Short mmCIF file of C-alpha atoms in Angstrom, two decimals:
data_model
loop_
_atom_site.label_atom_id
_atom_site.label_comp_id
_atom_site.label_asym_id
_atom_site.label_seq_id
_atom_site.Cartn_x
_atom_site.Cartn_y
_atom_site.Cartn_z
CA UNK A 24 -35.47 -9.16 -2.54
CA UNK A 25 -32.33 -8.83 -4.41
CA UNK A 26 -30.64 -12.69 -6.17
CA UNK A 27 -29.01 -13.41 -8.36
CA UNK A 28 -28.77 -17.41 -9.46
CA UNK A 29 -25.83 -18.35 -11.60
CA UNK A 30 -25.88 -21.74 -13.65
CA UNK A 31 -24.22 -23.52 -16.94
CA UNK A 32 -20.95 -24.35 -14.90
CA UNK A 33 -19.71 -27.80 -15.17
CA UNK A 34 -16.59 -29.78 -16.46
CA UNK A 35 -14.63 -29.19 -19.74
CA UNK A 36 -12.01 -30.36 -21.51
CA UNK A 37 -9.09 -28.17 -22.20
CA UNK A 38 -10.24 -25.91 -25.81
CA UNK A 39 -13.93 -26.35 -24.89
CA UNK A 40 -15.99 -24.06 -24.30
CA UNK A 41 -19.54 -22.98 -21.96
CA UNK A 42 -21.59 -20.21 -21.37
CA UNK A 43 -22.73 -19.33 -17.75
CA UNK A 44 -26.16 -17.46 -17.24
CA UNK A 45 -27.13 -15.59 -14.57
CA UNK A 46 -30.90 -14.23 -13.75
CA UNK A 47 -31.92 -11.66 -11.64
CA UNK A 48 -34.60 -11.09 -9.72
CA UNK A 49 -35.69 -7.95 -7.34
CA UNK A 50 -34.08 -5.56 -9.75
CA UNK A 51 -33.16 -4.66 -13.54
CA UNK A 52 -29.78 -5.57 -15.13
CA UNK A 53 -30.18 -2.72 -17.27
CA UNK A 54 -30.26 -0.47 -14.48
CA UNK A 55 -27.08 -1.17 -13.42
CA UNK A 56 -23.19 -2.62 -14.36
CA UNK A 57 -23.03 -6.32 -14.29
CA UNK A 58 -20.00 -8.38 -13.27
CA UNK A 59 -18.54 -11.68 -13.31
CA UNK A 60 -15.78 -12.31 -10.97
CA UNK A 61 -14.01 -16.08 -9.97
CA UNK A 62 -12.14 -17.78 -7.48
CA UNK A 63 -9.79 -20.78 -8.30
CA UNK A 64 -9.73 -23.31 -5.61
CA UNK A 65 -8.20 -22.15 -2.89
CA UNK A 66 -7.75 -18.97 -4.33
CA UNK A 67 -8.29 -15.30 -4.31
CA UNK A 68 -11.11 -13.57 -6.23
CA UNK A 69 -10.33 -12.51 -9.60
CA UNK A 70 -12.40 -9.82 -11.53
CA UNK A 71 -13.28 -11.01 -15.41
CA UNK A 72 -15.54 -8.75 -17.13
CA UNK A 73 -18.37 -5.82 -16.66
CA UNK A 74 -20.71 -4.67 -19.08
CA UNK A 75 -22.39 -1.43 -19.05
CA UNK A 76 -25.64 -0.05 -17.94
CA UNK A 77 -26.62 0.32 -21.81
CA UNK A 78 -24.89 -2.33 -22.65
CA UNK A 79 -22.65 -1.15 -24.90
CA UNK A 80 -19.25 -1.09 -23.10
CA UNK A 81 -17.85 -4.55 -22.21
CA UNK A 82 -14.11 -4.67 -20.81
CA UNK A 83 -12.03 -7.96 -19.48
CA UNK A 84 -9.34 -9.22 -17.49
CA UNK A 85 -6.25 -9.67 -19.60
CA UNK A 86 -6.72 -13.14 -19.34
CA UNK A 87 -9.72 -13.77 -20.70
CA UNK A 88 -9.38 -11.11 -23.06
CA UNK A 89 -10.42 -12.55 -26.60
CA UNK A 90 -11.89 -15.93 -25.28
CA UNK A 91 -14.73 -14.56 -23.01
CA UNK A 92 -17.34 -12.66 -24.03
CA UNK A 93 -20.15 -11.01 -21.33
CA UNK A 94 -23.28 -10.30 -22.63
CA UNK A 95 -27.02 -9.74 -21.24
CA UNK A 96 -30.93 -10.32 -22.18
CA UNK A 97 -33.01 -7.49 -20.88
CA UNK A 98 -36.19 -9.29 -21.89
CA UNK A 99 -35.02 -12.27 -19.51
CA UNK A 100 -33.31 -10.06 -16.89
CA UNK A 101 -30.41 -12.50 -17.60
CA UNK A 102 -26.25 -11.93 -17.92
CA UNK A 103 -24.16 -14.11 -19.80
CA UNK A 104 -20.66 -15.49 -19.96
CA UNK A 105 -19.87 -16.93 -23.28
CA UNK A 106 -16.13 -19.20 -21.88
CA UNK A 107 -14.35 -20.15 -25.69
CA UNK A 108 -10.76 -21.77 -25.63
CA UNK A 109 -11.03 -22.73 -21.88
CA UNK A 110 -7.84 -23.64 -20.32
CA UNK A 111 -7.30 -25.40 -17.23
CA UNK A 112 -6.39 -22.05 -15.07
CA UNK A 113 -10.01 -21.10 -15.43
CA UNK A 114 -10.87 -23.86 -13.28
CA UNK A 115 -13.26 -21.49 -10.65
CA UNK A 116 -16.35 -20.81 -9.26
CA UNK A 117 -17.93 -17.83 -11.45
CA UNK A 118 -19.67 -15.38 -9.89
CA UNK A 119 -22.10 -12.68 -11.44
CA UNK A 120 -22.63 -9.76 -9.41
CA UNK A 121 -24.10 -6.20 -9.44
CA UNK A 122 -22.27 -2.88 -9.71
CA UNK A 123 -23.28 -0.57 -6.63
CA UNK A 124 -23.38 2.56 -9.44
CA UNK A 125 -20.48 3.79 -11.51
CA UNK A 126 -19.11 1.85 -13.72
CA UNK A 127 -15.78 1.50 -11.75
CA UNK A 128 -18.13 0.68 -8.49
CA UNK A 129 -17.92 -2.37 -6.14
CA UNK A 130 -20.22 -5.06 -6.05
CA UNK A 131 -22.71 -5.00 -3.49
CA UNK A 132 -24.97 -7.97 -4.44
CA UNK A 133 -23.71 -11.65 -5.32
CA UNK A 134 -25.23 -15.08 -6.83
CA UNK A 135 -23.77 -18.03 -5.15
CA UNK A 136 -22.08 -19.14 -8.09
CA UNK A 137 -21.08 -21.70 -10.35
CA UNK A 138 -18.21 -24.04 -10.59
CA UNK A 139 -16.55 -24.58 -13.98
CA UNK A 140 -13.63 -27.40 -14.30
CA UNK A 141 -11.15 -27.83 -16.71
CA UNK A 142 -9.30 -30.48 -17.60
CA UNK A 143 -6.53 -31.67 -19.70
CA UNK B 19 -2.24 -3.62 -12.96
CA UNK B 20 -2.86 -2.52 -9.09
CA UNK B 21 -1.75 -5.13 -6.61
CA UNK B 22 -3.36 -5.40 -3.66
CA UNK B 23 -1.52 -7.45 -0.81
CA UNK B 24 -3.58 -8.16 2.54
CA UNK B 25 -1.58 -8.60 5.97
CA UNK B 26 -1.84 -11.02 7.66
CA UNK B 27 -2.78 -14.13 5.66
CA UNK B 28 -4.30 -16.05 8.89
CA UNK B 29 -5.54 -14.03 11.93
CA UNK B 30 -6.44 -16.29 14.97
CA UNK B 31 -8.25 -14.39 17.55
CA UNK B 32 -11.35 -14.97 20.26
CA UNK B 33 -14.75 -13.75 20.55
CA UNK B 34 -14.64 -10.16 22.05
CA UNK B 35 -11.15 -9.09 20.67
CA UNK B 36 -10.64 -5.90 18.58
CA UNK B 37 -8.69 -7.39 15.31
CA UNK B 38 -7.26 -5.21 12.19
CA UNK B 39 -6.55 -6.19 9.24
CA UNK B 40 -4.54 -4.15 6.72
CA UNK B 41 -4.71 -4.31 2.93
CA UNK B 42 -1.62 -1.87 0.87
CA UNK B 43 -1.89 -1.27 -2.89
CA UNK B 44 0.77 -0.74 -5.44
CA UNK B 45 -0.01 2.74 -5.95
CA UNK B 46 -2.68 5.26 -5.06
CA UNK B 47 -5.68 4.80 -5.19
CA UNK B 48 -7.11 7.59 -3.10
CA UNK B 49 -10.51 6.35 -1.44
CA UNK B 50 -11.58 3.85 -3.68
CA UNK B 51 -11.67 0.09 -1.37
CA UNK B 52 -13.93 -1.85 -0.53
CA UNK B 53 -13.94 -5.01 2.08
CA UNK B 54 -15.69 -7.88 1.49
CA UNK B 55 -16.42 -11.14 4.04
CA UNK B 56 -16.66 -14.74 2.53
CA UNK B 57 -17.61 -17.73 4.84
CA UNK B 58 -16.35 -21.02 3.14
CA UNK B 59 -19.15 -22.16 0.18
CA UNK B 60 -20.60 -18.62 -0.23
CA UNK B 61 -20.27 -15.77 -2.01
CA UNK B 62 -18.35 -12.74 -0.84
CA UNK B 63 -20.36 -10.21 1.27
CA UNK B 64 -20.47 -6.34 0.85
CA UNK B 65 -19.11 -4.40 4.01
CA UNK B 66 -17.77 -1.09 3.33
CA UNK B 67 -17.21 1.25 0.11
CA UNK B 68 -14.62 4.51 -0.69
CA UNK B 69 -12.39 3.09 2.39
CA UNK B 70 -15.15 3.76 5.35
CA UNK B 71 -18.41 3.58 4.44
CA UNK B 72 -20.90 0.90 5.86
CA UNK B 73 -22.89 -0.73 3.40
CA UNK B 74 -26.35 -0.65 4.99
CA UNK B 75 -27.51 -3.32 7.19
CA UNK B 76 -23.13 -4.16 8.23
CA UNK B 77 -23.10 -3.81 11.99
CA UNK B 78 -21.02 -0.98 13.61
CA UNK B 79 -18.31 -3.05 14.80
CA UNK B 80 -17.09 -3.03 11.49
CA UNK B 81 -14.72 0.04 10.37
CA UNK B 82 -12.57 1.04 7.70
CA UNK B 83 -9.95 3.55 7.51
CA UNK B 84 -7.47 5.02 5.03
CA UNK B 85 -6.54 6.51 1.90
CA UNK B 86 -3.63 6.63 -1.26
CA UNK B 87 -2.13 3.06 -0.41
CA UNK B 88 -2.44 1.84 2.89
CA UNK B 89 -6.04 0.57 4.19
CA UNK B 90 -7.60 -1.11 7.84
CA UNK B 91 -10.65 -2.78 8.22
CA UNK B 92 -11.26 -3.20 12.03
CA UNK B 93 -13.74 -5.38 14.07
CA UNK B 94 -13.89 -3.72 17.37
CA UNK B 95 -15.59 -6.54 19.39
CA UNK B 96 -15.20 -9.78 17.63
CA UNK B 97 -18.99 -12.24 17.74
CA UNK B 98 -18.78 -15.53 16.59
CA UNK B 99 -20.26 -14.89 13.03
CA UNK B 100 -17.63 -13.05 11.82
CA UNK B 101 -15.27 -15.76 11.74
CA UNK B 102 -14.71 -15.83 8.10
CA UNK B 103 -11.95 -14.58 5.03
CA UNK B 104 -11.95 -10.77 4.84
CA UNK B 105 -10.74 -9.52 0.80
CA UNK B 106 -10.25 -6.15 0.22
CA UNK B 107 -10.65 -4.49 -3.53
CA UNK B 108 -9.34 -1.41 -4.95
CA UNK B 109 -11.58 0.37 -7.58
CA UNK B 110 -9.69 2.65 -9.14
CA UNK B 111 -8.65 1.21 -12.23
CA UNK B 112 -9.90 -2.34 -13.40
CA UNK B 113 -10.94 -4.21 -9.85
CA UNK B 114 -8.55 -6.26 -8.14
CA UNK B 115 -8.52 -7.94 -5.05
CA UNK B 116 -6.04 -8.76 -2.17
CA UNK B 117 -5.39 -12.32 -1.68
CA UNK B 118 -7.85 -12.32 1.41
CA UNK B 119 -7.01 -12.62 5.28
CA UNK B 120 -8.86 -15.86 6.74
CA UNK B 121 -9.75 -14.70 10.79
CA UNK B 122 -10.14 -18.02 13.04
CA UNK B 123 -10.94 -19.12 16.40
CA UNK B 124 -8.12 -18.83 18.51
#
């Protein structure tokens, strides 16, 4: 079975920083394009970043582009979200979720994600 | 970036009705959508890919339709589990997402 458990969320102070893992199990990250996609309170989802089935092409929202920084371990079957100069709009629950194929592909599977809090 | 803007915002509707929701982008985007159900606490689920295709296991109530920049999902027969906040997502460029379209009990 496919899952995919997110953790590392939790509350920051504004400039702060965290980094939000995410381990698979049931399949290989490196098989596939990895997400991370949020949702503010209340809010609609919001696509961050992808990285590539080799792992060698990353790209970002605009605006976490420069403070965020996705990353994997193959050995550990684990994604990363490195979260630097956190400001209080990225107040969300983070998702990390699988590319169905291409690298422009919806998600098809989801972890139930973890909420990150900002504060001034 | 390609906006995607979901009509309506709040559907209210009863078990058995056929419901449609519609989701336009800023510019074409040829087949490339996908619709997505979230219940409140969970993670979004996969329904349908390139505009009409049901991701395996989605029952066959579920449909999509369209292309370029207008987009339906449709529920033909409404059950009580799909109650929930639809989101559609254009892949064409960078991902976006519409601002979702929360279906409740009428």
């Amino acid at each position: 079975e496919v899952q995919l458990a997110e953790s590392g969320g939790g509350s920051v102070q504004t400039g702060g920083s965290l980094r939000l893992s995410c381990v698979a199990s049931g399949f290989t990250i490196s098989s596939y394009w990895m997400h991370w996609v949020r949702q503010a309170p209340g809010e609609g989802l919001l696509w961050v970043s992808r990285i590539s089935i080799d792992g060698r092409d990353t790209s970002y929202a605009d605006s976490v582009r420069g403070r965020f920084i996705i990353s994997r371990d193959i050995a550990k079957n684990t994604l990363y979200l490195q979260m630097n100069s956190l400001r209080v709009d990225d107040t969300a629950v983070y998702y990390c979720a699988r590319g169905r194929g291409k690298a422009a592909d919806p998600q098809d599977q989801w972890g139930q994600g973890t909420l990150v809090t900002v504060s001034s | 970036d390609i906006q995607m803007t979901q009509s309506p915002s709040t559907l209210s509707a009863s078990v058995g009705d056929r419901v449609t929701i519609t989701c336009r982008a800023s510019q074409g985007i040829s087949s490339w959508l996908a619709w997505y159900q979230q219940k409140p606490g969970k993670a979004p689920k996969f329904l349908i890919y390139k505009a009409s295709i049901l991701e395996s296991g989605v029952p066959s109530r579920f449909s999509g339709s369209g292309s370029g920049t207008e987009f339906t999902l449709t529920i033909s027969s409404l059950q009580p589990d799909d109650f929930a906040t639809y989101s559609c997502q254009q892949y064409s460029s960078f991902p976006t997402f519409g601002q979702g379209t929360k279906l409740e009990i009428k």
